[in-house]
Each structure stands twice: as C-alpha cells, then as structure tokens.
C-alpha cells in the first residue's frame, strides 16, 4: 500500500508517539498542534497513516490509524502532513478499483497525475438542492411499477446471502449506463475480498466496468479505513455530479458495516457506549455520510444501499437510523428466490415514499394499489389453497388467484447481466409497457394463456408469441 510521503518542508511539524492502543495512537507535538482530520505519518518508512480525531490538550492529539500499527512504539517520530486524506478525481478514474487512500488496486497501469480532493466535504446547501421530486427509472418492472425510486434519493436493499442483491445492483448499473450516460460508483464497506473479486469480474463480463468506479475498504482492514471508505467514494461521486454535471448511481454494500466500523472506532477512542453497545454519535456519523447523497441543480447522486439487519430486528438502532434516511425500501425474499421468481423482491414488504398520486400520477398510483390489493388477497388465500385445494374457492377467488399468479410471473424479468449463464436474452422494460401489461392482466385479457407464458418475459406482447 503506497501512502504519499510528507514533504521535507513539513518536517518542522514533528511529534512523538506517547501511547498506542491497537488502532488508536496518541501523539505529542511541542510546537504546532494539528487540526482535526489532519493526516499524520509515522513508522520507519512513514507507512502508517493516522487521522486526527480529537485534541486531548494544548500539546497532544488522539488519532485512529488507517493502516495496521504493528511495530509502532512510544517515542517514534510522527510527521504532520498538514492535509486531510484525499482521493483522486477526474475522468481517468473510470473503470478502476481503489482503496481508501485513492491508490489503484486492480494491477493495471498507474493513473496520470490527477486533482486530489479531501474526503471531508460538506453536504450541498439547501439553496442548491432540487425541490422537484423526480422518478429514477431502472428498466426493472417490479421496481418501477411498485417501488418507484427517487432521482437523488436513497433506496435500501434488505436481503440475506444468495437472494440476488449483487445481480440486481449489476443490472441497475447496466441500465443506468445504457440510457442515462450516467456514472456508476460501487463502494464496498467491510466487504470480503471474495465478494469484491466476483463483482469485479461479473461487471467486466457484463461490459459495464468502463463506466464504473469501484472502491473497497475490505473486512481485514483496520476500522479507521472501513469507516472512511464511504466518504472517499462520495468525494469521487460528487466530482461527477458537480463538475461534469452527470447523474451518478452510488451503490453501497453494506451500510451496517459502516456503522459497525464507527462503533469499533468509538470504543477504541474511549467513548461511553450508547443503547445496545452502539456509539453515542451514531446518528451524526450516518447523517454526515447520507446527507451528501443529494439531488442538486447540476446533477444527482442516486444511492442504493444494501443494509444488513442484525437478527432480523428492525427496531435495532442501526436499522432505525438507516430507515430515517431512505426514500424506498426493497426487501428481497428467499422464498421468492426458491420459486425461481427473479428479481426475488417481496412486493408486499417493499415500499416507496414516491408512490403518491402527485409524483407518479393518478393512473400509476391506482394501478399499483390494485396490484398490491390483488397480491395481498392471494397471500391470504394461500393457506386455504394449501389445505383444501384451488377447487374449493369461489369463482371470483379463483379468478383473483389466476390474476395474482400471472402478475407474479410477469414481474419476473430476464437480466442482461445474467445472459451468459441463463441463455435468456436480457430485457429492459419501459414504465409505460410495464403499466400496460399489469392493466391488461388485471382486466383478464390473458386469462386463457398459461401461467408459464408470463414467466421471464419483457413486455406483455411477448405472451402472445410464447402462448
């Protein structure tokens, strides 16, 4: 890991290590005390980077190490860089993979000299934010019809392992690049290196890597690095929004790991734990990250965030604080995945604040309500069907079950990013086509067609071809 060495002119601002407790280092400076967030370097080759988090007194600071501190001892000289942690920005970062220091980790040719920006930026002021609520179209039927995402908003993706989170994220990147000429930014917080490796190769095979920037703070890295990787990724995303006036799709996996890294840092810094062992500053830390994701008059950063819920308890402080920032929640269901209904979204558990008549229009709103009602009634009838069979239902209930089952299959969709192993050509479906399809299914136009004709298709007209 290469860390930029401090300049010789800065050697005057030297200090000495007075205490090391894991990743927390206390440093004493005789002359000039570094400001909060300043980066300090120490170790034999200045390979250990420390970020100042608090000033203990007139001559001492306490910081968190962003690199391992093995071999660091009391009395070691510390150099004040006089700067905050920075990352490179510019069009050359497209298609590359970075660590928290802005170093490339994809073993490709080195980057040219680029502008460096601090990872600690303020959220855009209210005067620059867009007051219009716009819909962010993904080309995925189930999301666009029932869980419309907000352009410049934040959507939470709740789901366990193996239910299709990564495939869904990769497909959104593919569709974003395809019709918005937008930029995608993937930020892995506390990711396993295996997951990062797989994602990199999946994106390469799907042909979306050239318009994507990836940044990882891996699970084996110190908590300081995992805690700052989200801020570093946002600085890169803000460049594309504010300087190049482009829309950015920011994918974060996993927000819980960011909160967890903050909890570790807080504990190491000696702060008193709050409710259920979380840091007392949980709300502030999450807000500092989330409030930078915004829709301005020049462009928008739309974020989709994977969120792990500890013990499936939605009252856990980490989930409660995350929920308050989200404009949409997409819940993935293992049951749907086991039935082969991909994307495996639980349509009744998921919801969006955008689904109001004033934003999506009367027709879309009424249709979405009708679909939810049909699916909810079908859910209630499932127990009766399991015990007594479909034949025991009244004619109207049988018709409702047929409509619901056709809707469920219509909401399945072949993805471009899975073409190479499913052999089914990917489809991107416009909102208009998706709404027309749902409307015609609810009107019983296709009641004579078999359910299988609705499975893994794009627009509704494909039913007649396969039926």
Protein backbone atom coordinates (compact mmCIF):
# COMPACT_ATOMS: atom_id res chain seq x y z
CA UNK A 1 0.00 0.00 0.00
CA UNK A 2 1.62 3.25 -1.07
CA UNK A 3 0.95 6.32 1.04
CA UNK A 4 2.24 9.69 -0.19
CA UNK A 5 5.26 10.75 1.85
CA UNK A 6 5.14 14.07 3.69
CA UNK A 7 7.20 16.91 2.20
CA UNK A 8 10.54 17.79 3.79
CA UNK A 9 9.33 21.33 4.47
CA UNK A 10 6.73 19.85 6.81
CA UNK A 11 9.29 18.09 8.99
CA UNK A 12 9.28 21.11 11.31
CA UNK A 13 5.82 19.96 12.46
CA UNK A 14 7.14 16.76 14.06
CA UNK A 15 5.74 15.00 17.08
CA UNK A 16 6.28 11.78 19.03
CA UNK A 17 4.04 8.81 19.79
CA UNK A 18 3.14 8.78 23.51
CA UNK A 19 0.68 5.84 23.53
CA UNK A 20 -0.52 3.06 21.20
CA UNK A 21 -3.71 1.11 21.96
CA UNK A 22 -4.50 -1.05 18.94
CA UNK A 23 -5.55 1.33 16.17
CA UNK A 24 -5.65 4.37 18.48
CA UNK A 25 -2.45 6.43 18.70
CA UNK A 26 -1.75 9.43 20.96
CA UNK A 27 0.84 11.91 19.67
CA UNK A 28 2.52 14.85 21.41
CA UNK A 29 3.54 17.96 19.43
CA UNK A 30 5.82 20.60 21.01
CA UNK A 31 5.18 23.41 18.52
CA UNK A 32 2.07 23.33 16.32
CA UNK A 33 -0.99 21.19 17.12
CA UNK A 34 -2.56 19.55 14.02
CA UNK A 35 -6.23 20.30 13.23
CA UNK A 36 -8.98 17.64 13.40
CA UNK A 37 -8.96 15.26 10.36
CA UNK A 38 -5.29 16.08 9.59
CA UNK A 39 -3.30 13.10 8.30
CA UNK A 40 -0.14 12.15 10.23
CA UNK A 41 2.53 9.71 9.05
CA UNK A 42 4.81 7.56 11.18
CA UNK A 43 6.75 4.29 11.13
CA UNK A 44 10.16 3.50 9.58
CA UNK A 45 9.08 4.40 6.03
CA UNK A 46 6.15 6.60 7.02
CA UNK A 47 3.92 3.68 6.04
CA UNK A 48 1.49 4.17 8.96
CA UNK A 49 -1.23 6.79 8.37
CA UNK A 50 -3.12 8.27 11.33
CA UNK A 51 -6.13 10.60 11.11
CA UNK A 52 -6.51 13.08 13.99
CA UNK A 53 -9.94 12.67 15.62
CA UNK A 54 -9.59 14.71 18.81
CA UNK A 55 -7.26 17.19 20.52
CA UNK A 56 -6.60 15.99 24.06
CA UNK A 57 -4.90 19.15 25.35
CA UNK A 58 -2.70 22.03 24.11
CA UNK A 59 0.08 19.65 23.02
CA UNK A 60 -1.48 16.19 22.38
CA UNK A 61 -3.84 14.69 19.81
CA UNK A 62 -5.53 11.30 19.56
CA UNK A 63 -5.98 9.70 16.15
CA UNK A 64 -7.15 6.49 14.53
CA UNK A 65 -4.73 4.56 12.32
CA UNK A 66 -5.94 3.85 8.77
CA UNK A 67 -3.25 1.17 8.34
CA UNK A 68 -2.03 -1.63 10.66
CA UNK A 69 0.10 -0.36 13.58
CA UNK A 70 2.33 -3.41 14.13
CA UNK A 71 5.80 -2.42 15.26
CA UNK A 72 4.80 1.11 16.31
CA UNK A 73 6.31 2.07 19.69
CA UNK A 74 6.37 5.04 22.06
CA UNK A 75 8.78 7.76 21.10
CA UNK A 76 8.54 7.10 17.34
CA UNK A 77 8.67 10.31 15.31
CA UNK A 78 5.39 11.46 13.72
CA UNK A 79 5.17 13.81 10.71
CA UNK A 80 2.30 16.23 10.23
CA UNK A 81 1.26 16.31 6.55
CA UNK A 82 -0.82 19.46 7.15
CA UNK A 83 -3.53 17.97 4.87
CA UNK A 84 -6.62 15.82 5.16
CA UNK A 85 -7.00 12.40 3.50
CA UNK A 86 -7.51 12.98 -0.25
CA UNK A 87 -8.56 10.86 -3.24
CA UNK A 88 -8.03 11.48 -6.98
CA UNK A 89 -10.94 12.82 -9.07
CA UNK A 90 -11.32 13.11 -12.84
CA UNK A 91 -12.48 11.16 -15.88
CA UNK A 92 -9.39 8.88 -15.71
CA UNK A 93 -10.72 7.10 -12.60
CA UNK A 94 -13.49 5.39 -14.65
CA UNK A 95 -13.18 1.61 -14.85
CA UNK A 96 -10.67 1.46 -11.97
CA UNK A 97 -10.67 -0.02 -8.47
CA UNK A 98 -9.37 1.95 -5.46
CA UNK A 99 -8.62 1.65 -1.76
CA UNK A 100 -9.42 4.33 0.85
CA UNK A 101 -6.17 6.25 0.07
CA UNK A 102 -7.08 6.58 -3.62
CA UNK A 103 -4.46 4.00 -4.70
CA UNK A 104 -5.47 1.70 -7.55
CA UNK A 105 -5.70 -1.97 -6.52
CA UNK A 106 -6.59 -3.55 -9.89
CA UNK A 107 -2.96 -4.11 -11.03
CA UNK A 108 -3.46 -2.04 -14.20
CA UNK A 109 -1.22 0.79 -15.43
CA UNK A 110 -0.74 3.66 -12.91
CA UNK A 111 -3.00 6.70 -13.12
CA UNK A 112 -1.74 10.01 -14.54
CA UNK A 113 -1.34 12.88 -12.05
CA UNK A 114 -4.89 13.89 -11.10
CA UNK A 115 -6.54 16.54 -8.94
CA UNK A 116 -6.80 15.41 -5.30
CA UNK A 117 -9.79 16.32 -3.11
CA UNK A 118 -10.37 15.92 0.61
CA UNK A 119 -12.81 13.18 1.61
CA UNK A 120 -14.38 15.53 4.19
CA UNK A 121 -16.82 17.66 2.19
CA UNK A 122 -19.96 19.44 3.36
CA UNK A 123 -23.40 18.37 2.09
CA UNK A 124 -24.81 20.64 -0.66
CA UNK A 125 -26.62 23.66 0.86
CA UNK A 126 -30.44 23.71 0.70
CA UNK A 127 -30.31 26.59 -1.83
CA UNK A 128 -28.57 24.29 -4.34
CA UNK A 129 -30.82 21.28 -3.86
CA UNK A 130 -33.53 20.46 -6.36
CA UNK A 131 -37.06 20.83 -4.97
CA UNK A 132 -38.62 18.65 -7.69
CA UNK A 133 -39.31 15.01 -6.86
CA UNK A 134 -38.36 13.01 -9.93
CA UNK A 135 -38.57 9.27 -10.52
CA UNK A 136 -35.39 7.31 -11.26
CA UNK A 137 -36.33 4.65 -13.84
CA UNK A 138 -34.40 1.38 -13.61
CA UNK A 139 -35.96 -0.59 -16.51
CA UNK A 140 -36.91 -3.30 -13.95
CA UNK A 141 -40.70 -3.83 -13.97
CA UNK A 142 -41.23 -4.76 -10.31
CA UNK A 143 -39.27 -1.72 -9.04
CA UNK A 144 -40.61 0.89 -11.50
CA UNK A 145 -44.27 -0.11 -11.00
CA UNK A 146 -44.49 -0.81 -7.25
CA UNK A 147 -41.36 0.67 -5.61
CA UNK A 148 -40.50 3.78 -7.69
CA UNK A 149 -37.05 5.11 -6.77
CA UNK A 150 -36.31 8.82 -6.33
CA UNK A 151 -33.71 10.54 -8.52
CA UNK A 152 -31.20 11.81 -5.97
CA UNK A 153 -32.81 9.67 -3.28
CA UNK A 154 -31.69 6.71 -1.22
CA UNK A 155 -33.09 3.20 -1.50
CA UNK A 156 -32.35 0.42 0.97
CA UNK A 157 -31.88 -3.14 -0.28
CA UNK A 158 -32.63 -5.61 2.51
CA UNK A 159 -31.68 -9.22 1.94
CA UNK A 160 -29.54 -12.15 3.02
CA UNK A 161 -26.90 -14.07 1.09
CA UNK A 162 -27.74 -15.65 -2.26
CA UNK A 163 -31.07 -13.94 -2.97
CA UNK A 164 -29.76 -11.77 -5.80
CA UNK A 165 -28.60 -8.44 -4.28
CA UNK A 166 -25.45 -8.25 -6.42
CA UNK A 167 -27.24 -9.30 -9.62
CA UNK A 168 -29.89 -6.61 -9.03
CA UNK A 169 -27.21 -3.97 -8.41
CA UNK A 170 -25.22 -5.01 -11.51
CA UNK A 171 -28.37 -4.86 -13.68
CA UNK A 172 -29.14 -1.34 -12.44
CA UNK A 173 -25.59 -0.29 -13.36
CA UNK A 174 -26.07 -1.83 -16.84
CA UNK A 175 -29.37 0.02 -17.42
CA UNK A 176 -28.05 3.30 -15.98
CA UNK A 177 -25.05 3.24 -18.31
CA UNK A 178 -27.26 2.23 -21.23
CA UNK A 179 -29.73 5.12 -21.33
CA UNK A 180 -28.64 7.86 -18.93
CA UNK A 181 -24.98 8.07 -19.95
CA UNK A 182 -24.51 8.14 -16.19
CA UNK A 183 -21.65 7.06 -13.97
CA UNK A 184 -21.86 4.18 -11.50
CA UNK A 185 -19.88 4.13 -8.28
CA UNK A 186 -19.59 0.95 -6.21
CA UNK A 187 -18.44 1.31 -2.62
CA UNK A 188 -17.68 -1.86 -0.65
CA UNK A 189 -17.56 -1.22 3.11
CA UNK A 190 -16.27 -4.20 5.09
CA UNK A 191 -16.59 -6.43 2.02
CA UNK A 192 -15.00 -9.85 1.85
CA UNK A 193 -12.26 -9.81 -0.80
CA UNK A 194 -14.01 -12.77 -2.48
CA UNK A 195 -17.18 -10.66 -2.99
CA UNK A 196 -15.18 -7.77 -4.45
CA UNK A 197 -13.30 -10.11 -6.78
CA UNK A 198 -16.53 -11.74 -8.02
CA UNK A 199 -18.26 -8.39 -8.53
CA UNK A 200 -15.31 -7.01 -10.49
CA UNK A 201 -15.33 -9.97 -12.88
CA UNK A 202 -19.15 -10.02 -13.17
CA UNK A 203 -19.11 -6.35 -14.18
CA UNK A 204 -16.27 -6.94 -16.62
CA UNK A 205 -18.17 -9.79 -18.30
CA UNK A 206 -21.39 -7.74 -18.39
CA UNK A 207 -19.49 -4.92 -20.13
CA UNK A 208 -20.35 -2.24 -17.54
CA UNK A 209 -16.91 -1.81 -15.94
CA UNK A 210 -15.78 1.09 -18.19
CA UNK A 211 -18.47 3.39 -16.72
CA UNK A 212 -17.99 2.23 -13.15
CA UNK A 213 -15.62 3.31 -10.38
CA UNK A 214 -15.09 0.81 -7.55
CA UNK A 215 -13.75 1.47 -4.06
CA UNK A 216 -13.23 -1.09 -1.32
CA UNK A 217 -12.46 -0.96 2.38
CA UNK A 218 -12.05 -4.69 2.96
CA UNK A 219 -13.03 -6.67 6.01
CA UNK A 220 -9.40 -7.30 7.01
CA UNK A 221 -8.52 -3.58 7.06
CA UNK A 222 -8.43 -1.53 10.30
CA UNK A 223 -11.74 0.06 11.43
CA UNK A 224 -10.42 3.54 10.54
CA UNK A 225 -10.09 2.60 6.85
CA UNK A 226 -13.54 0.94 6.76
CA UNK A 227 -15.03 4.00 8.49
CA UNK A 228 -13.64 6.41 5.87
CA UNK A 229 -14.14 4.47 2.62
CA UNK A 230 -17.75 5.70 2.24
CA UNK A 231 -16.64 9.36 2.48
CA UNK A 232 -13.85 8.72 -0.05
CA UNK A 233 -16.30 7.16 -2.55
CA UNK A 234 -18.72 10.08 -2.12
CA UNK A 235 -15.96 12.60 -2.92
CA UNK A 236 -15.42 10.85 -6.27
CA UNK A 237 -19.19 10.70 -6.91
CA UNK A 238 -19.57 14.43 -6.09
CA UNK A 239 -16.96 15.29 -8.74
CA UNK A 240 -19.10 13.70 -11.48
CA UNK A 241 -22.26 15.39 -10.15
CA UNK A 242 -20.88 18.89 -9.53
CA UNK A 243 -18.08 19.25 -12.12
CA UNK A 244 -19.23 17.06 -15.01
CA UNK A 245 -22.98 17.58 -14.33
CA UNK A 246 -23.73 13.89 -14.71
CA UNK A 247 -26.08 11.61 -12.81
CA UNK A 248 -24.35 9.12 -10.53
CA UNK A 249 -25.67 5.78 -9.32
CA UNK A 250 -23.95 5.07 -6.00
CA UNK A 251 -24.13 1.51 -4.70
CA UNK A 252 -23.06 0.92 -1.10
CA UNK A 253 -22.57 -2.55 0.34
CA UNK A 254 -23.02 -2.55 3.36
CA UNK A 255 -24.26 0.39 5.45
CA UNK A 256 -24.33 -1.78 8.58
CA UNK A 257 -20.57 -2.37 8.19
CA UNK A 258 -20.05 1.43 8.16
CA UNK A 259 -21.98 1.71 11.43
CA UNK A 260 -20.01 -1.26 12.81
CA UNK A 261 -16.67 0.39 11.91
CA UNK A 262 -17.85 3.59 13.67
CA UNK A 263 -18.72 1.50 16.72
CA UNK A 264 -15.21 0.00 16.77
CA UNK A 265 -13.58 3.45 16.38
CA UNK A 266 -15.79 4.90 19.13
CA UNK A 267 -14.88 2.05 21.51
CA UNK A 268 -11.16 2.42 20.79
CA UNK A 269 -11.41 6.19 21.36
CA UNK A 270 -12.80 5.51 24.84
CA UNK A 271 -16.32 6.91 24.28
CA UNK A 272 -19.11 5.65 26.51
CA UNK A 273 -21.29 3.17 24.56
CA UNK A 274 -24.92 4.11 23.98
CA UNK A 275 -28.01 1.89 23.53
CA UNK A 276 -27.19 -1.76 22.72
CA UNK A 277 -23.46 -1.01 22.60
CA UNK A 278 -23.65 1.42 19.65
CA UNK A 279 -21.60 4.60 19.57
CA UNK A 280 -23.25 7.72 21.09
CA UNK A 281 -22.56 9.58 17.82
CA UNK A 282 -24.33 7.03 15.57
CA UNK A 283 -26.98 9.47 14.26
CA UNK A 284 -24.43 12.19 13.45
CA UNK A 285 -21.98 9.86 11.73
CA UNK A 286 -24.63 8.31 9.49
CA UNK A 287 -26.09 11.76 8.68
CA UNK A 288 -22.65 13.10 7.65
CA UNK A 289 -22.46 10.34 5.06
CA UNK A 290 -26.11 10.19 3.94
CA UNK A 291 -26.74 13.95 3.63
CA UNK A 292 -24.04 14.26 0.96
CA UNK A 293 -26.14 11.99 -1.28
CA UNK A 294 -28.45 14.56 -2.85
CA UNK A 295 -30.18 15.87 -5.95
CA UNK A 296 -28.82 19.34 -6.91
CA UNK A 297 -29.47 21.74 -9.80
CA UNK A 298 -26.45 20.30 -11.69
CA UNK A 299 -26.98 16.54 -11.27
CA UNK A 300 -27.99 13.85 -8.83
CA UNK A 301 -26.39 11.08 -6.78
CA UNK A 302 -28.95 8.29 -6.52
CA UNK A 303 -27.96 5.72 -3.95
CA UNK A 304 -28.94 2.09 -3.50
CA UNK A 305 -27.63 0.72 -0.23
CA UNK A 306 -27.51 -2.87 0.96
CA UNK A 307 -28.43 -2.97 4.63
CA UNK A 308 -27.92 -5.96 6.90
CA UNK A 309 -30.46 -6.11 9.73
CA UNK A 310 -28.99 -7.76 12.87
CA UNK A 311 -31.09 -10.78 13.94
CA UNK A 312 -33.87 -9.56 11.58
CA UNK A 313 -34.77 -6.98 14.25
CA UNK A 314 -35.98 -3.81 12.51
CA UNK A 315 -36.03 -1.98 15.87
CA UNK A 316 -32.22 -2.30 16.13
CA UNK A 317 -30.69 1.23 16.34
CA UNK A 318 -28.63 0.67 13.16
CA UNK A 319 -31.78 -0.17 11.13
CA UNK A 320 -33.86 2.61 12.73
CA UNK A 321 -31.26 5.29 11.89
CA UNK A 322 -30.82 3.94 8.34
CA UNK A 323 -34.60 3.87 7.72
CA UNK A 324 -34.93 7.58 8.54
CA UNK A 325 -32.74 8.46 5.51
CA UNK A 326 -34.36 6.16 2.92
CA UNK A 327 -36.99 7.10 0.36
CA UNK A 328 -37.57 3.47 -0.72
CA UNK A 329 -37.10 0.00 0.81
CA UNK A 330 -36.62 -3.07 -1.40
CA UNK A 331 -36.94 -6.32 0.54
CA UNK A 332 -35.56 -9.47 -1.11
CA UNK A 333 -37.21 -12.77 -0.22
CA UNK A 334 -35.57 -16.18 -0.04
CA UNK A 335 -38.99 -17.80 -0.64
CA UNK A 336 -39.38 -15.92 -3.96
CA UNK A 337 -35.85 -16.93 -4.95
CA UNK A 338 -36.60 -20.59 -4.20
CA UNK A 339 -39.64 -20.35 -6.53
CA UNK A 340 -37.36 -19.02 -9.28
CA UNK A 341 -39.14 -15.63 -9.38
CA UNK A 342 -36.19 -13.32 -10.06
CA UNK A 343 -35.72 -10.50 -9.12
CA UNK A 344 -36.78 -12.06 -5.78
CA UNK A 345 -38.46 -8.91 -4.43
CA UNK A 346 -41.13 -9.28 -1.75
CA UNK A 347 -43.56 -6.79 -3.31
CA UNK A 348 -45.82 -6.53 -0.25
CA UNK A 349 -42.97 -5.89 2.22
CA UNK A 350 -41.27 -3.30 -0.02
CA UNK A 351 -42.42 0.31 -0.31
CA UNK A 352 -41.53 3.79 -1.54
CA UNK A 353 -42.31 7.34 -0.41
CA UNK A 354 -42.53 8.28 -4.12
CA UNK A 355 -45.68 6.16 -4.62
CA UNK A 356 -48.14 9.08 -4.27
CA UNK A 357 -50.56 10.39 -6.95
CA UNK A 358 -48.88 13.84 -7.03
CA UNK A 359 -45.49 12.31 -8.03
CA UNK A 360 -46.24 9.22 -10.13
CA UNK A 361 -49.68 10.26 -11.43
CA UNK A 362 -53.23 9.01 -10.74
CA UNK A 363 -53.19 6.12 -13.24
CA UNK A 364 -49.89 4.65 -11.98
CA UNK A 365 -50.90 5.10 -8.32
CA UNK A 366 -54.33 3.45 -8.74
CA UNK A 367 -52.83 0.58 -10.71
CA UNK A 368 -50.12 0.00 -8.08
CA UNK A 369 -52.78 -0.06 -5.33
CA UNK A 370 -54.87 -2.55 -7.33
CA UNK A 371 -51.82 -4.81 -7.85
CA UNK A 372 -50.94 -4.70 -4.12
CA UNK A 373 -54.56 -5.49 -3.21
CA UNK A 374 -54.63 -8.48 -5.61
CA UNK A 375 -51.31 -9.85 -4.29
CA UNK A 376 -52.36 -9.32 -0.64
CA UNK A 377 -55.68 -11.16 -1.16
CA UNK A 378 -53.82 -14.01 -2.88
CA UNK A 379 -51.45 -14.19 0.13
CA UNK A 380 -54.49 -14.55 2.43
CA UNK A 381 -55.93 -17.35 0.25
CA UNK A 382 -52.69 -19.38 0.15
CA UNK A 383 -53.47 -21.24 3.39
CA UNK A 384 -56.92 -22.30 2.13
CA UNK A 385 -55.41 -23.42 -1.20
CA UNK A 386 -52.72 -25.43 0.65
CA UNK A 387 -55.31 -27.22 2.82
CA UNK A 388 -58.35 -27.62 0.55
CA UNK A 389 -57.05 -27.04 -2.97
CA UNK A 390 -57.91 -24.41 -5.61
CA UNK A 391 -61.20 -26.14 -6.50
CA UNK A 392 -62.78 -25.23 -3.15
CA UNK A 393 -62.52 -21.49 -3.82
CA UNK A 394 -65.40 -19.43 -5.20
CA UNK A 395 -65.26 -18.42 -8.89
CA UNK A 396 -64.29 -14.81 -8.06
CA UNK A 397 -61.49 -16.00 -5.74
CA UNK A 398 -60.22 -18.42 -8.41
CA UNK A 399 -60.09 -15.57 -10.92
CA UNK A 400 -58.22 -13.42 -8.38
CA UNK A 401 -55.65 -16.21 -7.78
CA UNK A 402 -55.13 -16.59 -11.54
CA UNK A 403 -54.57 -12.83 -11.92
CA UNK A 404 -52.15 -12.73 -8.96
CA UNK A 405 -50.11 -15.70 -10.24
CA UNK A 406 -49.86 -14.14 -13.70
CA UNK A 407 -48.79 -10.82 -12.16
CA UNK A 408 -46.09 -12.55 -10.05
CA UNK A 409 -44.66 -14.22 -13.15
CA UNK A 410 -44.95 -11.03 -15.22
CA UNK A 411 -42.81 -9.25 -12.59
CA UNK A 412 -40.01 -11.77 -13.16
CA UNK A 413 -37.54 -10.44 -15.72
CA UNK A 414 -34.50 -11.73 -17.63
CA UNK A 415 -31.43 -9.59 -16.92
CA UNK A 416 -28.64 -8.55 -19.27
CA UNK A 417 -26.08 -9.34 -16.58
CA UNK A 418 -27.24 -12.98 -16.32
CA UNK A 419 -27.40 -13.70 -20.07
CA UNK A 420 -24.11 -15.60 -20.08
CA UNK A 421 -25.35 -18.29 -17.68
CA UNK A 422 -29.16 -18.28 -18.19
CA UNK A 423 -29.07 -18.15 -22.03
CA UNK A 424 -32.18 -15.90 -21.91
CA UNK A 425 -31.76 -12.55 -23.64
CA UNK A 426 -31.98 -9.64 -21.16
CA UNK A 427 -34.89 -7.19 -21.38
CA UNK A 428 -35.22 -3.59 -20.27
CA UNK A 429 -38.90 -2.63 -19.97
CA UNK A 430 -40.20 0.94 -20.10
CA UNK A 431 -42.57 2.10 -17.35
CA UNK A 432 -45.38 2.55 -19.90
CA UNK A 433 -45.05 -1.04 -21.18
CA UNK A 434 -44.92 -2.41 -17.62
CA UNK A 435 -48.07 -0.47 -16.60
CA UNK A 436 -49.93 -1.54 -19.77
CA UNK A 437 -49.03 -5.19 -19.07
CA UNK A 438 -50.31 -5.03 -15.47
CA UNK A 439 -53.50 -3.25 -16.54
CA UNK A 440 -54.27 -5.88 -19.21
CA UNK A 441 -53.59 -8.79 -16.80
CA UNK A 442 -55.93 -7.24 -14.20
CA UNK A 443 -58.59 -6.82 -16.92
CA UNK A 444 -58.42 -10.63 -17.54
CA UNK A 445 -57.30 -10.12 -21.13
CA UNK A 446 -54.85 -13.04 -20.88
CA UNK A 447 -56.83 -15.47 -18.68
CA UNK A 448 -56.74 -18.17 -21.40
CA UNK A 449 -52.96 -18.10 -21.66
CA UNK A 450 -50.90 -20.49 -19.47
CA UNK A 451 -49.02 -19.02 -16.46
CA UNK A 452 -45.69 -20.13 -17.94
CA UNK A 453 -46.17 -17.71 -20.86
CA UNK A 454 -45.74 -14.77 -18.43
CA UNK A 455 -42.50 -16.07 -16.90
CA UNK A 456 -39.22 -14.31 -17.78
CA UNK A 457 -40.56 -12.00 -20.50
CA UNK A 458 -40.20 -8.28 -21.17
CA UNK A 459 -43.33 -6.51 -22.46
CA UNK A 460 -46.78 -8.12 -22.27
CA UNK A 461 -46.99 -8.64 -26.07
CA UNK A 462 -44.38 -11.41 -25.72
CA UNK A 463 -47.10 -13.55 -24.07
CA UNK A 464 -48.87 -13.97 -27.40
CA UNK A 465 -45.64 -15.09 -29.06
CA UNK A 466 -44.91 -17.72 -26.41
CA UNK A 467 -48.54 -18.58 -25.55
